[in-house]
Each structure stands twice: as structure tokens, then as C-alpha cells.
Amino acid sequence: MADLNLSASPSGGKNPKTPVPKASESKGGATGVPKLRMSPAGDHSPVSRTAGAIIGVVSVVALALAIFLSNPTAPTTQGTGTGTAATTSSVTPTGHTTRVSVGVEGMTFTPNHIEVPAGDRLIIDFTNSGDQRHDLVFETGVSSGSLATGETKELDLGIISGDVEGWCSLPGHREMGMTLHVQATGASSSSSGASASGSHGSHAGHDHGQEAAVGPASPTALTDYAATITPRDPVLPPATSETERSYTFTVTEQTTNVTDTLTRQTWTFNGDAPGPILRGHIGDTFHITLVNNGTMSHSLDFHAGLVAPDNVMHSIEPGQTLEYTFVAKNAGIWLYHCSTAPMSMHIANGMFGAVVIDPTDLDTVDREYVMIASELYLGADGQSADASLLSALQPNAMAFNGVPFQYKAHPIQIRTNERVRVWVMDAGPNLATTFHVVGTQFDTVWREGAYVIRGGGSGGGWGQVLSLGAAEGGFVEFTPLEAGHYSFVNHALSLAEKGQTGVFEVSD
Ligand SMILES: [Cu+2]
């Protein structure tokens, strides 16, 4: 029953992430865009950059037929990942090896379609020529493992007797189009390779979509869990007076409980989703050091800054750092987020937050809170966001400040006749938020840089919602007149019912 008493210390919860100012010691830590390195082995022609091109044999190496007859699945090279080629059904080995170089362009393998004569052994020289980490796995179990930009791995798929599917297994990448189809040509039946998909469950990977759509976390389970945790402190402290602000954003990937029995993988800035909520004044300089302690590529995009994306919004590798400096020239509640593709996946897994830059004409209030609206696309236990639900814009849980129902389980305490300001940011990644407080009206609504209503509108008009699309932000001000329980909701009510709701408990 750890209800928030917000007249007390504003930093009591376990979650508040008051960013730790850093000593500016790592000026040399910025890393440039890693250089692409095509076909580093040097003995294969460069990958065609034409996405979707169908290419055939790049090179054919004749090997002794006797080798294959004696041991048709023996890999010629080790270190090619788990499993050996599985398609060993009735096909006569030709004694030839097909070698193909495969690269990455954006979120596509190049080529993404390979034709191989049935009976040939297939070796793929896979180079990650993309701008972030990728892997290449096949339904047979052959896998490159995660490769940094520029790295190459040789994959031995063995004798090809039927079609074989490959893809990138990083969350969301397959759904973005990172698939590779190996077509066996001249085979009497093309079903043998494809049939392997059903027998390699660990690589099928996406069978839980139906379960997720049914709902792995009910509102009751979410609410029960929220009652057991310390809610994230919703208080937004006033901006401090310094004009040079330094923060370190450390990216980590971990498992987080959603209910007592369901966990999900979260990717976070400084261990929590949302990440730190920063606040400053117009003209302040923000020095951010991004540290990637995760296992995949990540990045950062501050809407609060006016900078060329090329310089700072690129992905960095695990273990790397990036210096990101911007001057806050304009007021707003500005989103920040990881901008590594697929962005929807990185945001859905927790990589978002906000920077509040005060308008110069803010009125004095008694209470000031911040609510970051976001969507959860829960899949199987321990998994990151479900890519099919995400693509379909069908979240199965919703949150303010990261945890569904947390301020319903722990109402926010305020008093009658206090003036309250609530900053709201719709972090998305996809859906709109119409922020409403039951039992009140807003005499002041500020949305995306301007007062929509201030101290009441013309002819006595007041407001009932702050309406925000993805990445929009603003604030509302209101004064509860009577003691009671004032729910606040996303008035897209099916979303409120999935967790985007809380309570202001007002006492005299
Ligand atoms: Cu990321």
C-alpha cells in the first residue's frame, strides 16, 4: 500500500532516474560510422547492391564427388554456427559447391533470393554490410551468430535438396524484410528443405502470435502486479539553474516483470523505461554520453535538438560510446528515443523518454507531474515485443510511465483547490493519447508549443482532453474542487482498459 504522498520527498520510489551528471572526461569517446567492408576475404566478387535481385551462382567450385558420397553433410569449414545442413533427403550430390556472397543493405539481404542446383553444396559468405548488428540464420539451424558491421562469416548449408528459408533473428528484423530464400533448382521435389521448418522449433520463433493476441497479461494480472511494486515517481521537479547539463545514458538489455508470472525483455536507457526525464531552460546545452552496454546496435534521437542526424543519430556497437550535444533552442516536452531500425521495436521495448524545456511564461502551480504514454506488445514469457502485434498496431497493454495500472494501484495524493499541471508525452510508438481527468475540466491546455486554452478560453470555453499523436506532447492545468477519486485516462478507452489509467486521490 505504498501510495504516493507527493507532498513528501519526490524521490522516494525505486524507479526515479535523476540522471547522474558526468565528469566530461571522455571527449574522445565518440565513434564514427563504422566503415563498410565488402568481401573482406578478397576472393569473392562484391555483393550486388541491388536489393531483391536474383542472382545465381557466383562461383562454382568442383570438389571430388567421392568426398560427398562418403560423408555428404560434413562441413568444409568449422565455426559456421549451430547445426549442419539438414536437407539430406533423396537427391544425388552433384559434387559441385555453389558459393554466394550475401550482404545487407538497410533491412534487406542482398541478394535475398539464391538459386542453387539441387544436389550442390551451398556455402554462403555472409558479410554484414549494414549499419547495425545482424545475423543470418536458416531453418536448418545453421547460423552466423550476431555480426557487427563489417564482419563476415562463412555458412555451410551442406547439400541442397530443397528450398531453405533464412532470416535475421534480431527482434523485428525478419518482419522488416530481412529474409533470404534459397531455391533449389531442378529438384524433383522442392518440399524436403522447406519441411524442416516444422521440426526446428527454436528457429520458428513466431508461433506465439496467436497466444499473444488472446492476451498473456489480463488487466487483473497487470493491476495485481502493479500493486506489489513501488510506482515510478510521477513528480517533475523544477529545472535547476545550470546552463551546461551533462548526462550519461547507458543502454542495457534485461528481463523485466510484467505480471507475477510474465516477463518481457526490455531495452532501456539507464535501466528503466521511460529513460531519464530531463528538464531545462531555453538556451541550455545538453551534453549526452551514450554508452551501449547491450548486445545489439542502439542509438539516440533527441527531438529537443536541432542537429544534423548524420552526425549523432547513428547506431553504435556494444561497448562503444557516442557524444551527443545539442542546445535546447525551443520550449516543449520533447521525445527522445533509440533510432535504430526497426525503431518501433526499440521504442516498444523501452527505449524512450522526454526532455522538458520550459516555456518562458509558465504559471506557478502547486503540483507538477509528467506522464509518458507508451504501448506494450507482449509476447511469450521473456521475449521482446511481439513483432506481429507491433506491426498490426495492436498493443495488449498500455502504460503511463512504463507500468500499466501503476497509478491505479497507487493513487497520486493531492488536495482540494491545489493547482495541478500534468505534462504528457505520447511516446507511442504508434497510437494516439487523449489525456482526460475524470471530474475536472482544463482551464489551460498547452500543446506542441502553444497555449490552446489559457485560464479559460473565449466565451467561457474550457477543455476536456489534451489530444496527442505519436511523439506529440504538452501539458494541462486544472484544480480539483472537491475531495474524491479522479481517474485520469487515455480517453481512447480500450487503451485505458489495457492499463493507461490512474487515479488522483484528492483530499481536503
Ligand atoms: Cu535501440
Tab-separated table of N, CA and C and ligand atoms in Angstrom, residues 267 297-299 338 340 346 351, ligand 1:
chain	number	residue	atom	x	y	z
A	267	TRP	N	14.688	-3.073	-23.308
A	267	TRP	CA	15.925	-2.394	-23.698
A	267	TRP	C	15.762	-0.970	-23.168
A	297	SER	N	23.035	-3.274	-31.746
A	297	SER	CA	23.231	-1.860	-32.051
A	297	SER	C	22.103	-1.018	-31.470
A	298	HIS	N	22.436	0.162	-30.983
A	298	HIS	CA	21.445	1.116	-30.487
A	298	HIS	C	21.900	2.526	-30.832
A	299	SER	N	20.987	3.472	-30.619
A	299	SER	CA	21.298	4.857	-30.965
A	299	SER	C	20.364	5.796	-30.202
A	338	CYS	N	15.539	5.654	-29.097
A	338	CYS	CA	16.505	4.947	-29.922
A	338	CYS	C	16.017	5.007	-31.364
A	340	THR	N	17.466	3.159	-33.935
A	340	THR	CA	17.963	2.021	-34.695
A	340	THR	C	16.774	1.205	-35.211
A	346	HIS	N	12.456	-0.928	-31.030
A	346	HIS	CA	13.332	-0.397	-29.983
A	346	HIS	C	12.546	0.475	-29.006
A	351	MET	N	12.899	2.005	-25.161
A	351	MET	CA	13.951	2.999	-25.409
A	351	MET	C	13.367	4.357	-25.779
B	1	CU	CU	17.894	0.534	-29.580
